[in-house]
Every structure is written in structure tokens, then in C-alpha cells.
PDB file of C-alpha atoms in Angstrom:
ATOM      1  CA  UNK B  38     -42.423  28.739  -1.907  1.00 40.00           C
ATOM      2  CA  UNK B  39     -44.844  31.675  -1.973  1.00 34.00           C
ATOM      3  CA  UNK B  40     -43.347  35.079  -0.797  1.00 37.00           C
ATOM      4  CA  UNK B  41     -44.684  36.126   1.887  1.00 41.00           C
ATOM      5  CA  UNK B  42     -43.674  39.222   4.294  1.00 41.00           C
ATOM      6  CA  UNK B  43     -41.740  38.928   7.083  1.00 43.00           C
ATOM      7  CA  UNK B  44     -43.330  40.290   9.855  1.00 39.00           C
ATOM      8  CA  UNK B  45     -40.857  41.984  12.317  1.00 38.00           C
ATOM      9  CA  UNK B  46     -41.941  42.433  15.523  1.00 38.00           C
ATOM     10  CA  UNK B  47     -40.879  45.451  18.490  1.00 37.00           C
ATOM     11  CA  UNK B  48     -40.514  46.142  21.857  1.00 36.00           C
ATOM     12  CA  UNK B  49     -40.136  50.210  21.607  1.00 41.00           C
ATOM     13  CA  UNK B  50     -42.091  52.658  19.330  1.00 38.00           C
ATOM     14  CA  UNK B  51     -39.300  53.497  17.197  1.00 45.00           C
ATOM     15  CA  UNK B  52     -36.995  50.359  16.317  1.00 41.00           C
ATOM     16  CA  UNK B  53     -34.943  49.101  18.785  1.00 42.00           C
ATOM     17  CA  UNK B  54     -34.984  46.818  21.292  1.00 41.00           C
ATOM     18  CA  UNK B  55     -35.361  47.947  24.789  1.00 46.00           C
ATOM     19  CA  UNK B  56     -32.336  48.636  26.553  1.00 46.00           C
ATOM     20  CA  UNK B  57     -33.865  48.906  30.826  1.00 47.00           C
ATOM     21  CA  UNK B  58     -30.898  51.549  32.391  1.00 46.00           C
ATOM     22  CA  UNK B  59     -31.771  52.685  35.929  1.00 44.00           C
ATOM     23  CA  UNK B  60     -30.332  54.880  38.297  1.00 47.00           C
ATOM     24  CA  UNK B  61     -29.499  53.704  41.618  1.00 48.00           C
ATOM     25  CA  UNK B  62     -31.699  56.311  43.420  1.00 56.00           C
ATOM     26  CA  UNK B  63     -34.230  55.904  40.958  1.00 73.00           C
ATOM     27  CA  UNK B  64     -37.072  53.551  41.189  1.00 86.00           C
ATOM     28  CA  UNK B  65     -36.708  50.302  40.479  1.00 95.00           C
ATOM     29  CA  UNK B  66     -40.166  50.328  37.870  1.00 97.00           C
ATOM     30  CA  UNK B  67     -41.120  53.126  35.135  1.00 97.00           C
ATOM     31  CA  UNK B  68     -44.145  52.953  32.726  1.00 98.00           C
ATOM     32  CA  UNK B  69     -44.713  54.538  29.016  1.00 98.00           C
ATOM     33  CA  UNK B  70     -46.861  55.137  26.952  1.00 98.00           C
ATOM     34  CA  UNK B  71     -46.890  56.012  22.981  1.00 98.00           C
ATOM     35  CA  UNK B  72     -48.620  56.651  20.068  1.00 98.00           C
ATOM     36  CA  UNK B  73     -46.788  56.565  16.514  1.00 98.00           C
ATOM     37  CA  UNK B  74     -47.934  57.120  13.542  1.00 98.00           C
ATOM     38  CA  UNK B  75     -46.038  53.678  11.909  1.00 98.00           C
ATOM     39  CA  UNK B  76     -45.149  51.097  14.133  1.00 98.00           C
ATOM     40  CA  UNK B  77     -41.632  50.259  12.479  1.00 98.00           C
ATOM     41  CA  UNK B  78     -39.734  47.508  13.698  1.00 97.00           C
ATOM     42  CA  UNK B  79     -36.244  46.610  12.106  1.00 98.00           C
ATOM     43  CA  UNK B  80     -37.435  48.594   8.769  1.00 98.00           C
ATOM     44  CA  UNK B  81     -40.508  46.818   8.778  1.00 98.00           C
ATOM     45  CA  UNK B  82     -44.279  48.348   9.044  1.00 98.00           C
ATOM     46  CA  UNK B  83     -46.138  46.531  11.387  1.00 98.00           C
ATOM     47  CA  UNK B  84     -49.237  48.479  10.808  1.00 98.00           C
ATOM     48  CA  UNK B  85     -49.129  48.818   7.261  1.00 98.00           C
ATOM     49  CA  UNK B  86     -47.745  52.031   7.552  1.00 98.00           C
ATOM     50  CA  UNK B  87     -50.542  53.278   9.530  1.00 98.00           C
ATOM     51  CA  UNK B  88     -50.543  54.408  13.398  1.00 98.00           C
ATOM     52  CA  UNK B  89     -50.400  52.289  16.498  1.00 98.00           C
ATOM     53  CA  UNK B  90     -50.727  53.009  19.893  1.00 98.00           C
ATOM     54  CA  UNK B  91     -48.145  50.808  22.690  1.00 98.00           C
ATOM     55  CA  UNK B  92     -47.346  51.066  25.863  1.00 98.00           C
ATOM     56  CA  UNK B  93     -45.321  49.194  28.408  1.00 98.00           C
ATOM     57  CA  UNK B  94     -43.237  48.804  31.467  1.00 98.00           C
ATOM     58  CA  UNK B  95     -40.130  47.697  33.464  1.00 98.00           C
ATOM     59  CA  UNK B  96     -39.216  46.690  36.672  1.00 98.00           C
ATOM     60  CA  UNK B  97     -35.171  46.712  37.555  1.00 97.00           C
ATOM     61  CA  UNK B  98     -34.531  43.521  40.038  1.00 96.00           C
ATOM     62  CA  UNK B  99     -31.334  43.439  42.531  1.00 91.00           C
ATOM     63  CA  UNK B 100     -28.533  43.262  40.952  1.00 95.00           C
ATOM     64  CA  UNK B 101     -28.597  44.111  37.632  1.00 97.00           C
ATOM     65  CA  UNK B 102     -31.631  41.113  36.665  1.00 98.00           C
ATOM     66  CA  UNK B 103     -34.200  43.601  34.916  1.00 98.00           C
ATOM     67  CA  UNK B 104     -37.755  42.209  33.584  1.00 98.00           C
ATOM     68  CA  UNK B 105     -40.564  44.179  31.622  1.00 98.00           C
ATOM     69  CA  UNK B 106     -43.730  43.750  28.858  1.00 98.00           C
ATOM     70  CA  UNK B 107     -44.393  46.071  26.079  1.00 98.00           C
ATOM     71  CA  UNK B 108     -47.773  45.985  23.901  1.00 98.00           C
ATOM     72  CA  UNK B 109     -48.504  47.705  20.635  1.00 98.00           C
ATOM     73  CA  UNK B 110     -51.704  47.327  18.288  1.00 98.00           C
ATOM     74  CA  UNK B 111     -50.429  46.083  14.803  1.00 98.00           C
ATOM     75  CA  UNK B 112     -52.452  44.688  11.181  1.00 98.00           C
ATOM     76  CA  UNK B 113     -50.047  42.667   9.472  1.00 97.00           C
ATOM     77  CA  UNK B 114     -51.384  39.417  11.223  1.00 97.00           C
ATOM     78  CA  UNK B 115     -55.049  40.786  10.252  1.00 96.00           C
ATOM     79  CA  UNK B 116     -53.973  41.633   7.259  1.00 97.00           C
ATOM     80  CA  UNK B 117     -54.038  37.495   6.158  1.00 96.00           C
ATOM     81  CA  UNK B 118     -57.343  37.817   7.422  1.00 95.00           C
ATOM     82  CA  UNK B 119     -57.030  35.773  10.312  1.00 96.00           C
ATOM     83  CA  UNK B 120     -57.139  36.628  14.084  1.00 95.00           C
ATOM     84  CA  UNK B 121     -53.853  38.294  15.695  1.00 95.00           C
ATOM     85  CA  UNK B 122     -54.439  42.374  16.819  1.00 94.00           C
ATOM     86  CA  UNK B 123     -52.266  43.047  19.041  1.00 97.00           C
ATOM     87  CA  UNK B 124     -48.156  41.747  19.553  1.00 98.00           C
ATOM     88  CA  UNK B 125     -47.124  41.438  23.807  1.00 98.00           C
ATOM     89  CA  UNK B 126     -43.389  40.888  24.076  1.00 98.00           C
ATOM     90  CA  UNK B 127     -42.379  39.467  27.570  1.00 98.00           C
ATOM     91  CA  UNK B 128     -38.182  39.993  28.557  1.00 98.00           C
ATOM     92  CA  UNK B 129     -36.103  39.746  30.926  1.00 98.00           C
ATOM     93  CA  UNK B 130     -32.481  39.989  31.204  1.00 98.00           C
ATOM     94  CA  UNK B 131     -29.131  41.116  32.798  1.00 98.00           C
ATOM     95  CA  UNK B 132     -27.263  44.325  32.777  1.00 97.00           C
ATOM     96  CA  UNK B 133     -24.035  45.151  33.762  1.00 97.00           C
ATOM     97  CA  UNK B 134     -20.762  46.974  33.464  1.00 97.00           C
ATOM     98  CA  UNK B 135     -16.719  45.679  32.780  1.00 96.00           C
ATOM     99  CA  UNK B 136     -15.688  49.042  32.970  1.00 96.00           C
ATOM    100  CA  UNK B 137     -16.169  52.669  33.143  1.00 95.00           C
ATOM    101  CA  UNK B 138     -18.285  53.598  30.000  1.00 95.00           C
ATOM    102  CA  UNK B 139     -18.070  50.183  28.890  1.00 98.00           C
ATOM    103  CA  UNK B 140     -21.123  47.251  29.537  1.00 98.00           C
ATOM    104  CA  UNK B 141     -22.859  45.060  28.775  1.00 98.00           C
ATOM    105  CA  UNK B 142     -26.959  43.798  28.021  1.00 98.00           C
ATOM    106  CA  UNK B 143     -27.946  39.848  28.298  1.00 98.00           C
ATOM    107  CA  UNK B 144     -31.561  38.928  28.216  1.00 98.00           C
ATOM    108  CA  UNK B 145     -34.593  36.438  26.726  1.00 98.00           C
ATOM    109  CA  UNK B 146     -37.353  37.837  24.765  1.00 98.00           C
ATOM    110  CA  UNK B 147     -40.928  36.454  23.844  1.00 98.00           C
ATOM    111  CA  UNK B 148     -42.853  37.566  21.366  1.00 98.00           C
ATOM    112  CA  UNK B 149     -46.245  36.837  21.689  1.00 98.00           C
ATOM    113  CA  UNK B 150     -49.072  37.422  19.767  1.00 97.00           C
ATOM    114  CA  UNK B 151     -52.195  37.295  21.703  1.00 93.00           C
ATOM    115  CA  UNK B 152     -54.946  35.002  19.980  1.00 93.00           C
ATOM    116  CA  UNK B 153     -52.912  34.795  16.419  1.00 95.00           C
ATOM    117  CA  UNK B 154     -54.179  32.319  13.787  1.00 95.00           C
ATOM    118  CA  UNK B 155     -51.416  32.803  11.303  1.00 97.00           C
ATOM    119  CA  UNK B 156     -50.792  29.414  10.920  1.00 96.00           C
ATOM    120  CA  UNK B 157     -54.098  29.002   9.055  1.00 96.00           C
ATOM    121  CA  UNK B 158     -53.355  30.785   6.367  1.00 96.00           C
ATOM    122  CA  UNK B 159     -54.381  29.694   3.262  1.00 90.00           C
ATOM    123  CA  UNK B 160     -55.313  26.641   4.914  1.00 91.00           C
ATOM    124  CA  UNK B 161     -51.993  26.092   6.696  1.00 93.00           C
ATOM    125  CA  UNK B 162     -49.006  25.601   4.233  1.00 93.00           C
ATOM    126  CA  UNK B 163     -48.146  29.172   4.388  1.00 95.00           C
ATOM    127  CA  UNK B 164     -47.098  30.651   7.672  1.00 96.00           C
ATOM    128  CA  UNK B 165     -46.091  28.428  11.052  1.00 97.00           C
ATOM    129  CA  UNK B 166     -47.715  30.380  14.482  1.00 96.00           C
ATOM    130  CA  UNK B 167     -46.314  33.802  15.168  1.00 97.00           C
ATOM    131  CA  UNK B 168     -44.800  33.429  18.784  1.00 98.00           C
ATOM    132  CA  UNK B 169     -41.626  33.825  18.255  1.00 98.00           C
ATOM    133  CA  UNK B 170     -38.312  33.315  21.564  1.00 98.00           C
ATOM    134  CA  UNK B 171     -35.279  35.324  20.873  1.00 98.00           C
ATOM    135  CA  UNK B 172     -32.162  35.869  23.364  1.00 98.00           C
ATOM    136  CA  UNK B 173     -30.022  38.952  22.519  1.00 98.00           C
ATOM    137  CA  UNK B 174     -26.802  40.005  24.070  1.00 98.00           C
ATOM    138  CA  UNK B 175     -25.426  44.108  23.355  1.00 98.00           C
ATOM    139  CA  UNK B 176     -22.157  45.721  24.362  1.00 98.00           C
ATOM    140  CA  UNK B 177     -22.314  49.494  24.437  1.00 98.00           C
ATOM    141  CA  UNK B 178     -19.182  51.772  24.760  1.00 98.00           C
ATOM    142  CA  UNK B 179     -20.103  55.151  24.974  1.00 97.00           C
ATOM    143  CA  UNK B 180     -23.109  55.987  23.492  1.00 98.00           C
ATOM    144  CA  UNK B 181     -22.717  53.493  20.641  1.00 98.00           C
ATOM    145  CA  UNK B 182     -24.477  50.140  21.343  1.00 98.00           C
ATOM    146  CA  UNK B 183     -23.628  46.826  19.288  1.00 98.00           C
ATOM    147  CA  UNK B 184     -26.373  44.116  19.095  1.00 98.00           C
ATOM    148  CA  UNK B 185     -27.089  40.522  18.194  1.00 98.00           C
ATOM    149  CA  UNK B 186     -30.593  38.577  18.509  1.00 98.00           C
ATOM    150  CA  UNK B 187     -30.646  35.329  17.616  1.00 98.00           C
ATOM    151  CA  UNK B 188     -34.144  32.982  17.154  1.00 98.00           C
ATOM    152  CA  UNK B 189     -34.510  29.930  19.290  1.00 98.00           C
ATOM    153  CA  UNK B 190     -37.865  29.339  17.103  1.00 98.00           C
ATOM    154  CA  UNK B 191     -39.152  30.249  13.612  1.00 98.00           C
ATOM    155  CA  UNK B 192     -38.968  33.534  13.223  1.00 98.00           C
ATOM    156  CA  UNK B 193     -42.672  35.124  13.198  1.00 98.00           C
ATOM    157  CA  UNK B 194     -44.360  32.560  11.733  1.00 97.00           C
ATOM    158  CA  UNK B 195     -42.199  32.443   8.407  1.00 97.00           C
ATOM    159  CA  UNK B 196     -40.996  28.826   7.480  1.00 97.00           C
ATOM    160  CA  UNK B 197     -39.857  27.204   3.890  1.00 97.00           C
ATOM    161  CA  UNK B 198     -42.926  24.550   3.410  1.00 96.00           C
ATOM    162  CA  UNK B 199     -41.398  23.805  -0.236  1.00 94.00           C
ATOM    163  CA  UNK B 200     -37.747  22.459   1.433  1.00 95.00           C
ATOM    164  CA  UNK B 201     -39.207  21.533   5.067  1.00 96.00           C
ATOM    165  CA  UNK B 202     -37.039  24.086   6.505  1.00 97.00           C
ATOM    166  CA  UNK B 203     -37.238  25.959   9.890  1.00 97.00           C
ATOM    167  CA  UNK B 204     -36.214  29.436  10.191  1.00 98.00           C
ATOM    168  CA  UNK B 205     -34.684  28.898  13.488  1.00 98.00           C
ATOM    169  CA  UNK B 206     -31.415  30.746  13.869  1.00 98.00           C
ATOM    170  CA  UNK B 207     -32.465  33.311  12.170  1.00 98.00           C
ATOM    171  CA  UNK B 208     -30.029  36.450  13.519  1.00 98.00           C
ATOM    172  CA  UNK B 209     -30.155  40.335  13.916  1.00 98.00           C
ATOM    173  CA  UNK B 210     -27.289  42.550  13.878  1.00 98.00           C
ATOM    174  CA  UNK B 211     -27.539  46.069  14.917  1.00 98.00           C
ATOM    175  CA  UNK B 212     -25.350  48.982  15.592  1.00 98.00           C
ATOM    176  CA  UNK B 213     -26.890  51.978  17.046  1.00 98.00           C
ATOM    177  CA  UNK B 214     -25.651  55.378  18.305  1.00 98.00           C
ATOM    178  CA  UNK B 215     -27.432  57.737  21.036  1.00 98.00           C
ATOM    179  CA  UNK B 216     -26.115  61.077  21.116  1.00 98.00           C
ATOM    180  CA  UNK B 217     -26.940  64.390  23.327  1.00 98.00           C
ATOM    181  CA  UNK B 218     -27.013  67.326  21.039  1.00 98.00           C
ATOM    182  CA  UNK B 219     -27.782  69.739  23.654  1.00 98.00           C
ATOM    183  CA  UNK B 220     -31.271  71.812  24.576  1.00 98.00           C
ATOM    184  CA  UNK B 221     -33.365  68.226  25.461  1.00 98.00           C
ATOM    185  CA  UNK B 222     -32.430  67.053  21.913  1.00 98.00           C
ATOM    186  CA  UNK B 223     -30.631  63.470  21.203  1.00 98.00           C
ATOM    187  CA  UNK B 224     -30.004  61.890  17.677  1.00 98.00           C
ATOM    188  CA  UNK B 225     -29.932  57.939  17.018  1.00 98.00           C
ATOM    189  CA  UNK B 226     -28.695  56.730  13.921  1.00 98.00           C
ATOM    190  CA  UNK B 227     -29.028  53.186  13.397  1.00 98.00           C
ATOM    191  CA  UNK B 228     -27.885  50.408  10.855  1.00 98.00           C
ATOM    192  CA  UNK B 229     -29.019  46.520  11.337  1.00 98.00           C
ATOM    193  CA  UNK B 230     -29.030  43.358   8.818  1.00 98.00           C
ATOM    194  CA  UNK B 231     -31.735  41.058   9.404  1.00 98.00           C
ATOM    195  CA  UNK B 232     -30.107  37.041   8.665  1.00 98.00           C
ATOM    196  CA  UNK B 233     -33.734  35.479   7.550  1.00 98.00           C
ATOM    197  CA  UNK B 234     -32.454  31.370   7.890  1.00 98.00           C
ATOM    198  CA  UNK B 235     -34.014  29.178   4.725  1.00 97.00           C
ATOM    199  CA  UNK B 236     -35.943  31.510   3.013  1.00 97.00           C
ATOM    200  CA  UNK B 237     -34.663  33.234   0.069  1.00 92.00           C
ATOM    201  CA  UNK B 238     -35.224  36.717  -0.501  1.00 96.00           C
ATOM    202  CA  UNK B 239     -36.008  37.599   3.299  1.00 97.00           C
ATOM    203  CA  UNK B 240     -32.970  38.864   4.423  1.00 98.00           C
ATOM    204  CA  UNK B 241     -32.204  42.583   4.339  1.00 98.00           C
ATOM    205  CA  UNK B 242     -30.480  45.783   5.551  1.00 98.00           C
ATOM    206  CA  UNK B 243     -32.188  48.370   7.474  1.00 98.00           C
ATOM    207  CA  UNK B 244     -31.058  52.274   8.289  1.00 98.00           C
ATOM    208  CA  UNK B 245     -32.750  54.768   9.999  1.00 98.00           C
ATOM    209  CA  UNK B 246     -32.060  58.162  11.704  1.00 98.00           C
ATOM    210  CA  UNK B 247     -34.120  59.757  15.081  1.00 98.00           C
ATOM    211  CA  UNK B 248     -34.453  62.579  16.495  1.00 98.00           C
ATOM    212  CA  UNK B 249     -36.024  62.924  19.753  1.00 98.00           C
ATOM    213  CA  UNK B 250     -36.991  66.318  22.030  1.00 98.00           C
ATOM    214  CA  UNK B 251     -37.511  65.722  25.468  1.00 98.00           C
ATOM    215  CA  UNK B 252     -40.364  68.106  26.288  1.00 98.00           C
ATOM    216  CA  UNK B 253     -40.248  67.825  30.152  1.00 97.00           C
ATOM    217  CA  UNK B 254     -42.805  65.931  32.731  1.00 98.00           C
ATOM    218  CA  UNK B 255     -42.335  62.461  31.226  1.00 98.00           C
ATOM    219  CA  UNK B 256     -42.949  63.746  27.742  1.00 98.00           C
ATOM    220  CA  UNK B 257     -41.111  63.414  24.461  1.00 98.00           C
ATOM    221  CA  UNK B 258     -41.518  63.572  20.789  1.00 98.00           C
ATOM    222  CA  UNK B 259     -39.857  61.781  18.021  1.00 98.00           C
ATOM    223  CA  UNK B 260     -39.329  62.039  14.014  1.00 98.00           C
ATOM    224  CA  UNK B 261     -37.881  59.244  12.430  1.00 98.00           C
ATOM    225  CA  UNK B 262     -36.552  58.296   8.757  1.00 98.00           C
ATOM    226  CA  UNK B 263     -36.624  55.166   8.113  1.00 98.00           C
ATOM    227  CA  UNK B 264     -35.708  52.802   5.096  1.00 98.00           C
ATOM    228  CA  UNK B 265     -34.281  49.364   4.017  1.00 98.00           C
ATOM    229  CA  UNK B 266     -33.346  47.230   0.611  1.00 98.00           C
ATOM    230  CA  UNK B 267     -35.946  44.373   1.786  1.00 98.00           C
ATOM    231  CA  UNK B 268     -36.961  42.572  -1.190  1.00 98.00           C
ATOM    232  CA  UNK B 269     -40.265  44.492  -2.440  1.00 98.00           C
ATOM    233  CA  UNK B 270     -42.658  41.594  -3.087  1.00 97.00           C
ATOM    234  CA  UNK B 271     -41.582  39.625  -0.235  1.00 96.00           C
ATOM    235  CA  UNK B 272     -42.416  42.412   2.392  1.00 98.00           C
ATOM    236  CA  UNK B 273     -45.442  43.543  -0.061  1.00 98.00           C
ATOM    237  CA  UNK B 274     -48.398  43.997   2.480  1.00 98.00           C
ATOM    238  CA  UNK B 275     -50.742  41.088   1.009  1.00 97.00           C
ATOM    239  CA  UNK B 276     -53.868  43.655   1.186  1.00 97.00           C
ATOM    240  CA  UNK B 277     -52.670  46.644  -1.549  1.00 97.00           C
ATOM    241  CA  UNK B 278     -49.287  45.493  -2.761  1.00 97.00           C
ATOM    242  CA  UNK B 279     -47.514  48.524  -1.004  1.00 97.00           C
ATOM    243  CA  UNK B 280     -43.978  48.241   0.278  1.00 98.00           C
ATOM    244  CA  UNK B 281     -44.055  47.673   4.050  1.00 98.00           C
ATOM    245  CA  UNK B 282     -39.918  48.417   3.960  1.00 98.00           C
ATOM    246  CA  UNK B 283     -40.152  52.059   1.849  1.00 98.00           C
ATOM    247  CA  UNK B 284     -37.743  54.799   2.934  1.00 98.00           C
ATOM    248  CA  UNK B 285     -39.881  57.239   4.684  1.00 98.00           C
ATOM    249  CA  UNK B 286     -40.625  59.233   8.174  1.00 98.00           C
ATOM    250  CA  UNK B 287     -42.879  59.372  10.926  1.00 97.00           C
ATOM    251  CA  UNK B 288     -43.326  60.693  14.499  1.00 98.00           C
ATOM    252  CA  UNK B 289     -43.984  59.269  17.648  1.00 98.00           C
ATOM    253  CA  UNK B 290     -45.107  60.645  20.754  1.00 98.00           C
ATOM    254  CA  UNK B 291     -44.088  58.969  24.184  1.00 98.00           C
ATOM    255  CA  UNK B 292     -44.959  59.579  28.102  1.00 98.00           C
ATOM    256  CA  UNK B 293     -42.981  57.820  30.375  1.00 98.00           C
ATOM    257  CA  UNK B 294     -43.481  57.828  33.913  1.00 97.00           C
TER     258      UNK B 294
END
């Protein structure tokens, strides 16, 4: 089949998947808002490797039962010049705890791609639609957090025409830490391997390391480095051959309130 990129979608401006934590005393909803200057999700440029702007928010239900929606601009569905600007994930889940220090994170996401035409592609033949259903259960000890997300549905649109294959149970394994140095500064490095089902050369290992400073009033700043072995012409961006999975940085800059 033609290789085409993989198109990895996000629900945070860095690149993992949103983990809702409140505080009993604390509201129940929170709002943020970001600009980045790559949208990286799983390794992957979704803006080939140019800025986005996202935002989003979350509302914690009784319980444990959390829901939320997150937004970002992105051009790799544009890209294939067809319609498809902007990604809207929808989640909701469940959150709890087995122990001291020990719990857990069980939820449903929807990736949805508001207006997309990838599916006519070249005519169709290329690329199924982009909406893509995941569930995901984490267990985090600590401040390291274990992940799995596993595809009810093709996975962003990719599918192998030439064998009539689904990419349906695709999977995503990540292990992530989040650690307080001290002075409003925490580090998060990060390892994942993205399972791509029926497509050859798709699947891949990504790495990245994050710094964040909390600046105070809702404000922080990020720097990120960022890299993966992805396959180069598979996750080529289709309008000037560059590398949407290249080893570099980039900085983000978040208000939450």
C-alpha cells in the first residue's frame, strides 16, 4: 500500500493524555488554555512542526466519574488537501485510588475531527475518516504513571486498502514520570511504543523529556525534547518531505484557570 503518515492525535499541549486530578475542596471544573509552538502528540507533529494554539476543560463528577473536551488547531489533515482544521477530543472516565500513593485512571476517548474529508484522498483508497474511539486505563504509583490505549476503530484514518485490513486494535503503551524538582519546577520524562495493527512500517517508539515552570496565577511554561525511530517516509509530511517524528524541542505556554 502507499505510505502514508500516521497522524497521532492529543488531548494536552505536550504529549500525554490528560490525566483530570482534583482536590476535594477544589472545584469540581478548571479551564486552560495554550499555545505551543509544535503540537506533538506521541512523537508525532500534528502541525507540521509549526505552532498551534488549544485549549480545553474538565469537569470532576461525584465520585470519582470525571468528563472534559480539549481542542487544538492542527495541518496534517489539510495537508492532503482536503477539509479537517481543527481535532476536538471528547472523554470521560473514572478515577480512583487502591491505596495510599497507589491508583488508578479508566476512561473513553473520542477523537473527533470537526468537518474532516480524509477519506477522499486521492479519491478514496488512501485514508478511511479520521474519528477515531479509544478507551485507556493507567495505574500510577508515585509519580510514575503506566498507560495503555487501545482503538475500538481505525486508528486516524489509516487502514491497509492493499490486504482489506482494519487498524482496529491498534495499542499505545506509555510510561511517564512527573517529578517536583523544587522552586515551581517539575520534570516529565516519558517513553511510549505506538502498536500500528496491519500496516507495516507504522509502528514506533517515542521518548521525550519536559520541563515545566509554574510561573504563578494560572500560568506556566514548558520546553520539551522530543524524538522517536518512526519510519521516515511513512510519517514524511506529504507537502515538503520533512520528518514529522525528528528529535527536536519546543515550548509551550499554558493558563489554566
Amino acid at each position: 500500500m502507499k505510505k502514508t503518515p500516521l497522524a497521532l492525535a492529543a488531548t494536552l499541549a505536550l504529549t500525554a493524555l490528560p490525566s483530570v486530578s482534583f482536590a476535594e475542596d477544589a472545584s469540581p471544573s478548571s479551564f486552560n488554555l495554550s499555545v505551543t509552538s509544535d503540537y506533538r502528540y506521541r512523537g508525532i507533529s500534528q502541525t507540521r512542526l509549526k505552532p498551534a494554539l488549544q485549549g480545553g476543560a474538565d469537569y470532576a463528577l461525584p465520585g470519582g466519574f470525571y468528563i472534559g473536551a480539549w481542542a487544538s488547531t492542527i495541518k496534517w489533515i489539510k495537508d492532503w488537501d482536503v477539509k479537517g482544521p481543527l481535532e476536538l477530543d471528547l472523554y470521560g472516565g473514572y478515577k480512583g485510588e487502591i491505596q495510599k500513593d497507589f491508583g488508578y485512571d479508566v476512561g473513553l476517548l473520542q477523537y473527533a475531527y470537526v468537518g474532516n474529508k480524509l477519506a477522499d484522498v486521492g479519491g478514496g483508497g488512501v485514508f478511511k475518516n479520521a474519528n477515531t474511539t479509544e478507551i485507556y486505563g493507567a495505574l500510577t504509583y508515585g509519580p510514575v504513571t503506566g498507560k495503555l490505549s487501545y482503538a475500538l476503530t481505525n486508528l486516524f484514518g489509516n487502514y491497509n486498502f492493499t490486504d482489506d485490513r482494519s487498524s482496529k486494535g491498534s495499542y499505545y503503551f506509555d510510561l511517564s514520570g512527573t517529578f517536583d524538582l523544587g522552586s515551581g519546577f517539575s520534570a516529565v520524562p516519558h517513553i511510549g511504543y505506538q502498536k500500528v495493527a496491519k500496516i507495516d512500517n507504522a509502528s514506533y517508539t517515542d521518548y521525550s523529556l519536559t520541563l515545566t515552570k509554574d510561573l504563578g496565577s494560572g500560568f506556566s511554561i514548558s520546553g520539551a525534547l522530543v524524538g522517536t525511530d518512526a519510519d521516515k517516509v511513512f510519517y514524511a509530511s506529504p507537502v515538503n518531505g520533512k520528518f514529522l517524528g525528528k528529535t527536536s524541542g519546543f515550548v509551550s505556554v499554558k493558563y489554566t484557570f
